[in-house]
mmCIF file of C-alpha atoms in Angstrom:
data_model
loop_
_atom_site.group_PDB
_atom_site.id
_atom_site.type_symbol
_atom_site.label_atom_id
_atom_site.label_comp_id
_atom_site.label_asym_id
_atom_site.label_seq_id
_atom_site.Cartn_x
_atom_site.Cartn_y
_atom_site.Cartn_z
ATOM 1 C CA MET A 1 -48.172 -3.427 15.094
ATOM 2 C CA ASP A 2 -49.504 -6.834 16.095
ATOM 3 C CA ASN A 3 -53.037 -5.492 15.690
ATOM 4 C CA LEU A 4 -52.452 -5.305 11.921
ATOM 5 C CA ILE A 5 -51.965 -9.094 11.883
ATOM 6 C CA GLN A 6 -55.482 -10.538 11.800
ATOM 7 C CA VAL A 7 -56.845 -14.083 11.495
ATOM 8 C CA ILE A 8 -60.130 -14.125 9.576
ATOM 9 C CA PRO A 9 -62.462 -17.014 8.598
ATOM 10 C CA VAL A 10 -62.753 -17.554 4.828
ATOM 11 C CA PHE A 11 -64.001 -21.088 4.015
ATOM 12 C CA ASN A 12 -66.342 -23.445 5.841
ATOM 13 C CA GLU A 13 -65.772 -27.202 6.183
ATOM 14 C CA ASP A 14 -67.785 -28.178 3.073
ATOM 15 C CA GLU A 15 -66.085 -25.558 0.901
ATOM 16 C CA LEU A 16 -62.676 -26.722 2.124
ATOM 17 C CA TYR A 17 -63.501 -30.321 1.285
ATOM 18 C CA GLU A 18 -64.403 -29.382 -2.305
ATOM 19 C CA LEU A 19 -61.377 -27.111 -2.674
ATOM 20 C CA ASN A 20 -58.902 -29.710 -1.390
ATOM 21 C CA LYS A 21 -60.539 -32.355 -3.587
ATOM 22 C CA PHE A 22 -60.071 -30.083 -6.615
ATOM 23 C CA VAL A 23 -56.400 -29.561 -5.731
ATOM 24 C CA ASP A 24 -55.775 -33.295 -5.249
ATOM 25 C CA GLU A 25 -57.468 -34.262 -8.514
ATOM 26 C CA ASN A 26 -56.393 -31.458 -10.859
ATOM 27 C CA LEU A 27 -53.175 -29.700 -9.881
ATOM 28 C CA SER A 28 -49.490 -30.530 -10.068
ATOM 29 C CA PHE A 29 -46.810 -28.824 -8.012
ATOM 30 C CA THR A 30 -43.257 -27.642 -8.706
ATOM 31 C CA ARG A 31 -40.510 -26.403 -6.389
ATOM 32 C CA SER A 32 -41.180 -22.941 -4.965
ATOM 33 C CA THR A 33 -38.859 -20.088 -5.935
ATOM 34 C CA THR A 34 -38.010 -16.656 -4.575
ATOM 35 C CA PHE A 35 -37.333 -13.419 -6.434
ATOM 36 C CA ASN A 36 -33.733 -12.287 -6.697
ATOM 37 C CA GLY A 37 -33.268 -9.071 -8.626
ATOM 38 C CA PRO A 38 -34.882 -9.378 -12.044
ATOM 39 C CA GLU A 39 -35.143 -13.176 -11.843
ATOM 40 C CA THR A 40 -36.535 -15.919 -9.658
ATOM 41 C CA LYS A 41 -34.369 -18.655 -8.173
ATOM 42 C CA ILE A 42 -34.444 -21.832 -6.129
ATOM 43 C CA ASP A 43 -33.661 -20.874 -2.530
ATOM 44 C CA PRO A 44 -32.471 -23.448 0.034
ATOM 45 C CA GLY A 45 -34.441 -21.495 2.653
ATOM 46 C CA ARG A 46 -37.699 -22.195 0.806
ATOM 47 C CA THR A 47 -38.314 -25.876 0.264
ATOM 48 C CA SER A 48 -42.063 -26.027 -0.438
ATOM 49 C CA THR A 49 -43.821 -26.861 -3.709
ATOM 50 C CA GLU A 50 -46.496 -24.737 -5.365
ATOM 51 C CA CYS A 51 -48.750 -24.065 -8.314
ATOM 52 C CA ALA A 52 -50.423 -20.891 -9.563
ATOM 53 C CA LEU A 53 -54.125 -21.024 -10.373
ATOM 54 C CA LEU A 54 -55.378 -19.824 -13.744
ATOM 55 C CA GLU A 55 -57.303 -16.556 -13.479
ATOM 56 C CA ASN A 56 -60.272 -17.720 -15.565
ATOM 57 C CA ASP A 57 -60.856 -20.976 -13.677
ATOM 58 C CA ASP A 58 -64.061 -21.138 -11.666
ATOM 59 C CA ILE A 59 -62.124 -22.202 -8.575
ATOM 60 C CA THR A 60 -59.955 -19.067 -8.808
ATOM 61 C CA LYS A 61 -63.028 -16.853 -9.018
ATOM 62 C CA ILE A 62 -64.524 -18.525 -5.943
ATOM 63 C CA ILE A 63 -61.303 -18.101 -3.945
ATOM 64 C CA HIS A 64 -60.951 -14.496 -5.112
ATOM 65 C CA THR A 65 -64.491 -13.650 -3.993
ATOM 66 C CA LYS A 66 -64.026 -15.278 -0.587
ATOM 67 C CA ILE A 67 -60.682 -13.548 0.023
ATOM 68 C CA ASN A 68 -62.213 -10.203 -0.942
ATOM 69 C CA LEU A 69 -64.878 -10.740 1.729
ATOM 70 C CA ALA A 70 -62.099 -11.481 4.226
ATOM 71 C CA LEU A 71 -60.337 -8.262 3.195
ATOM 72 C CA ASP A 72 -63.551 -6.343 3.863
ATOM 73 C CA GLU A 73 -63.549 -7.818 7.371
ATOM 74 C CA TYR A 74 -59.836 -6.986 7.758
ATOM 75 C CA LYS A 75 -60.534 -3.378 6.835
ATOM 76 C CA ARG A 76 -63.486 -3.228 9.249
ATOM 77 C CA ARG A 77 -61.337 -4.558 12.091
ATOM 78 C CA ILE A 78 -58.395 -2.243 11.593
ATOM 79 C CA LEU A 79 -60.599 0.817 11.138
ATOM 80 C CA TYR A 80 -62.177 -0.067 14.475
ATOM 81 C CA ILE A 81 -58.672 -0.093 16.002
ATOM 82 C CA ASN A 82 -57.789 3.248 14.425
ATOM 83 C CA PRO A 83 -60.005 5.131 11.919
ATOM 84 C CA SER A 84 -56.951 6.903 10.463
ATOM 85 C CA TYR A 85 -55.951 3.602 8.812
ATOM 86 C CA ASN A 86 -58.471 4.525 6.120
ATOM 87 C CA LYS A 87 -55.785 6.882 4.789
ATOM 88 C CA HIS A 88 -53.244 4.068 4.482
ATOM 89 C CA PRO A 89 -52.699 1.878 1.418
ATOM 90 C CA LEU A 90 -54.990 -1.068 1.911
ATOM 91 C CA PRO A 91 -57.612 -2.582 -0.371
ATOM 92 C CA GLY A 92 -60.815 -0.582 -0.134
ATOM 93 C CA ALA A 93 -59.368 2.461 1.650
ATOM 94 C CA ASP A 94 -60.492 5.955 0.650
ATOM 95 C CA SER A 95 -59.644 6.861 -2.965
ATOM 96 C CA THR A 96 -57.663 3.706 -3.744
ATOM 97 C CA THR A 97 -57.763 1.080 -6.452
ATOM 98 C CA SER A 98 -56.480 -2.393 -5.599
ATOM 99 C CA TRP A 99 -55.663 -5.619 -7.423
ATOM 100 C CA ARG A 100 -53.881 -8.841 -6.593
ATOM 101 C CA GLU A 101 -51.216 -11.184 -7.831
ATOM 102 C CA ASP A 102 -52.070 -14.672 -8.952
ATOM 103 C CA ILE A 103 -53.407 -17.052 -6.335
ATOM 104 C CA ARG A 104 -50.914 -19.766 -5.436
ATOM 105 C CA ILE A 105 -51.382 -22.996 -3.581
ATOM 106 C CA ILE A 106 -48.328 -23.989 -1.558
ATOM 107 C CA GLN A 107 -47.629 -27.369 0.024
ATOM 108 C CA TYR A 108 -45.133 -28.329 2.708
ATOM 109 C CA ILE A 109 -44.409 -31.907 3.699
ATOM 110 C CA GLU A 110 -42.308 -33.097 6.621
ATOM 111 C CA GLY A 111 -39.087 -31.085 6.929
ATOM 112 C CA GLN A 112 -40.099 -28.370 4.451
ATOM 113 C CA GLU A 113 -40.115 -24.707 5.459
ATOM 114 C CA TYR A 114 -39.736 -21.106 4.323
ATOM 115 C CA GLY A 115 -37.203 -19.048 6.285
ATOM 116 C CA PHE A 116 -37.702 -15.514 7.594
ATOM 117 C CA HIS A 117 -38.626 -13.039 4.860
ATOM 118 C CA HIS A 118 -40.997 -10.207 4.107
ATOM 119 C CA ASP A 119 -43.263 -10.126 1.085
ATOM 120 C CA GLN A 120 -42.291 -6.805 -0.488
ATOM 121 C CA GLY A 121 -39.526 -6.887 -3.051
ATOM 122 C CA THR A 122 -36.503 -4.644 -2.688
ATOM 123 C CA ILE A 123 -36.138 -3.630 -6.350
ATOM 124 C CA GLN A 124 -38.481 -0.847 -7.442
ATOM 125 C CA SER A 125 -38.790 -2.078 -11.009
ATOM 126 C CA ARG A 126 -40.297 -5.412 -9.878
ATOM 127 C CA SER A 127 -43.994 -5.644 -9.127
ATOM 128 C CA GLU A 128 -43.293 -7.324 -5.754
ATOM 129 C CA TYR A 129 -41.838 -4.012 -4.529
ATOM 130 C CA HIS A 130 -45.370 -2.604 -4.476
ATOM 131 C CA ARG A 131 -47.111 -5.362 -2.501
ATOM 132 C CA GLN A 132 -49.198 -3.911 0.339
ATOM 133 C CA ILE A 133 -51.238 -6.719 1.905
ATOM 134 C CA SER A 134 -50.369 -10.418 2.282
ATOM 135 C CA VAL A 135 -52.866 -13.249 2.655
ATOM 136 C CA ILE A 136 -51.943 -16.732 3.946
ATOM 137 C CA LEU A 137 -55.017 -18.975 3.950
ATOM 138 C CA TYR A 138 -54.694 -22.372 5.643
ATOM 139 C CA LEU A 139 -56.413 -25.210 3.744
ATOM 140 C CA THR A 140 -55.301 -27.914 6.199
ATOM 141 C CA ASP A 141 -54.491 -28.017 9.896
ATOM 142 C CA ASP A 142 -53.870 -31.739 10.538
ATOM 143 C CA PHE A 143 -50.085 -31.366 10.637
ATOM 144 C CA GLU A 144 -47.508 -30.703 13.342
ATOM 145 C CA GLY A 145 -45.231 -27.658 13.226
ATOM 146 C CA GLY A 146 -45.691 -25.444 10.189
ATOM 147 C CA GLU A 147 -46.817 -22.344 12.060
ATOM 148 C CA THR A 148 -46.527 -18.929 10.463
ATOM 149 C CA GLU A 149 -44.081 -17.217 12.793
ATOM 150 C CA PHE A 150 -43.616 -13.472 13.097
ATOM 151 C CA ILE A 151 -40.845 -11.976 15.226
ATOM 152 C CA HIS A 152 -42.872 -12.113 18.460
ATOM 153 C CA LYS A 153 -45.766 -14.399 17.564
ATOM 154 C CA LYS A 154 -46.536 -17.848 16.127
ATOM 155 C CA ILE A 155 -49.884 -18.422 14.432
ATOM 156 C CA LYS A 156 -51.429 -21.682 13.260
ATOM 157 C CA PRO A 157 -55.029 -20.852 12.415
ATOM 158 C CA PRO A 158 -57.694 -23.506 11.997
ATOM 159 C CA LYS A 159 -58.146 -24.640 8.402
ATOM 160 C CA GLY A 160 -60.322 -22.274 6.414
ATOM 161 C CA GLN A 161 -58.924 -19.185 8.131
ATOM 162 C CA ALA A 162 -56.484 -16.633 6.716
ATOM 163 C CA ILE A 163 -53.713 -14.588 8.257
ATOM 164 C CA ILE A 164 -53.873 -11.090 6.714
ATOM 165 C CA PHE A 165 -51.134 -8.540 7.360
ATOM 166 C CA PRO A 166 -49.036 -5.786 5.730
ATOM 167 C CA SER A 167 -46.431 -7.044 3.255
ATOM 168 C CA ASN A 168 -43.611 -4.663 4.206
ATOM 169 C CA TRP A 169 -40.295 -5.279 5.963
ATOM 170 C CA CYS A 170 -41.800 -4.626 9.410
ATOM 171 C CA TYR A 171 -43.643 -7.942 9.116
ATOM 172 C CA LEU A 172 -40.853 -10.487 8.811
ATOM 173 C CA HIS A 173 -42.329 -13.956 9.009
ATOM 174 C CA ARG A 174 -41.531 -17.544 8.207
ATOM 175 C CA GLY A 175 -43.234 -20.848 7.614
ATOM 176 C CA ASN A 176 -41.827 -23.082 10.344
ATOM 177 C CA PRO A 177 -40.750 -26.598 9.358
ATOM 178 C CA VAL A 178 -43.530 -29.139 9.120
ATOM 179 C CA LEU A 179 -42.768 -31.893 11.635
ATOM 180 C CA LYS A 180 -45.476 -34.330 10.563
ATOM 181 C CA GLY A 181 -48.209 -34.381 7.917
ATOM 182 C CA LYS A 182 -48.849 -31.996 5.019
ATOM 183 C CA LYS A 183 -49.466 -28.260 5.261
ATOM 184 C CA ARG A 184 -51.439 -26.734 2.391
ATOM 185 C CA ILE A 185 -52.038 -22.994 2.119
ATOM 186 C CA ILE A 186 -53.192 -20.395 -0.375
ATOM 187 C CA VAL A 187 -51.117 -17.239 -0.699
ATOM 188 C CA THR A 188 -51.664 -14.021 -2.594
ATOM 189 C CA TRP A 189 -50.661 -10.376 -2.305
ATOM 190 C CA TYR A 190 -52.616 -7.203 -2.918
ATOM 191 C CA TYR A 191 -51.439 -3.974 -4.505
ATOM 192 C CA VAL A 192 -52.944 -0.570 -3.904
ATOM 193 C CA ASP A 193 -52.594 2.513 -6.088
ATOM 194 C CA ASP A 194 -51.271 5.627 -4.406
ATOM 195 C CA ILE A 195 -53.969 7.346 -2.414
ATOM 196 C CA GLN A 196 -55.399 10.366 -4.186
ATOM 197 C CA THR A 197 -55.605 13.387 -1.882
#
């Protein structure tokens, strides 16, 4: 299953500079929450701050386009591993329609973390239940700690690269505590309609 966890380049150095400058100059952050049944809540296991980007902002459109290109590469890589993955629910697979949740920017400073979790919700009536693909895009890498840790693997990609993987319970992961500096990431999740056979 590790081969479904891929690290893929998304932004170059100049693009990252402009993106981080935009974040620093225009966005404000609030405490991150988790979903709990029909509501969201503050969770002591998730101590980061975040903000959701507005869909119509130019910056959101740029990020969306770049992540879609990364998803194309993700699909190419996993189909190379096993062509039958084209029959699985992933963006761009045969006879599927996909869309994503809002794009969120998450920040962790020293001591902040997000404990082990998976990205699919457990309540069918919530949209999170239907998440299929998770994207964690690192905007910074000049911090200590803060790796994305799966059960058997820790990943800290260079800034500008995204970890893309299935959202389901088989892919428990956590954001390890930041030991020094500031970790900034983009996260979003993709949904896929049932495959038409």
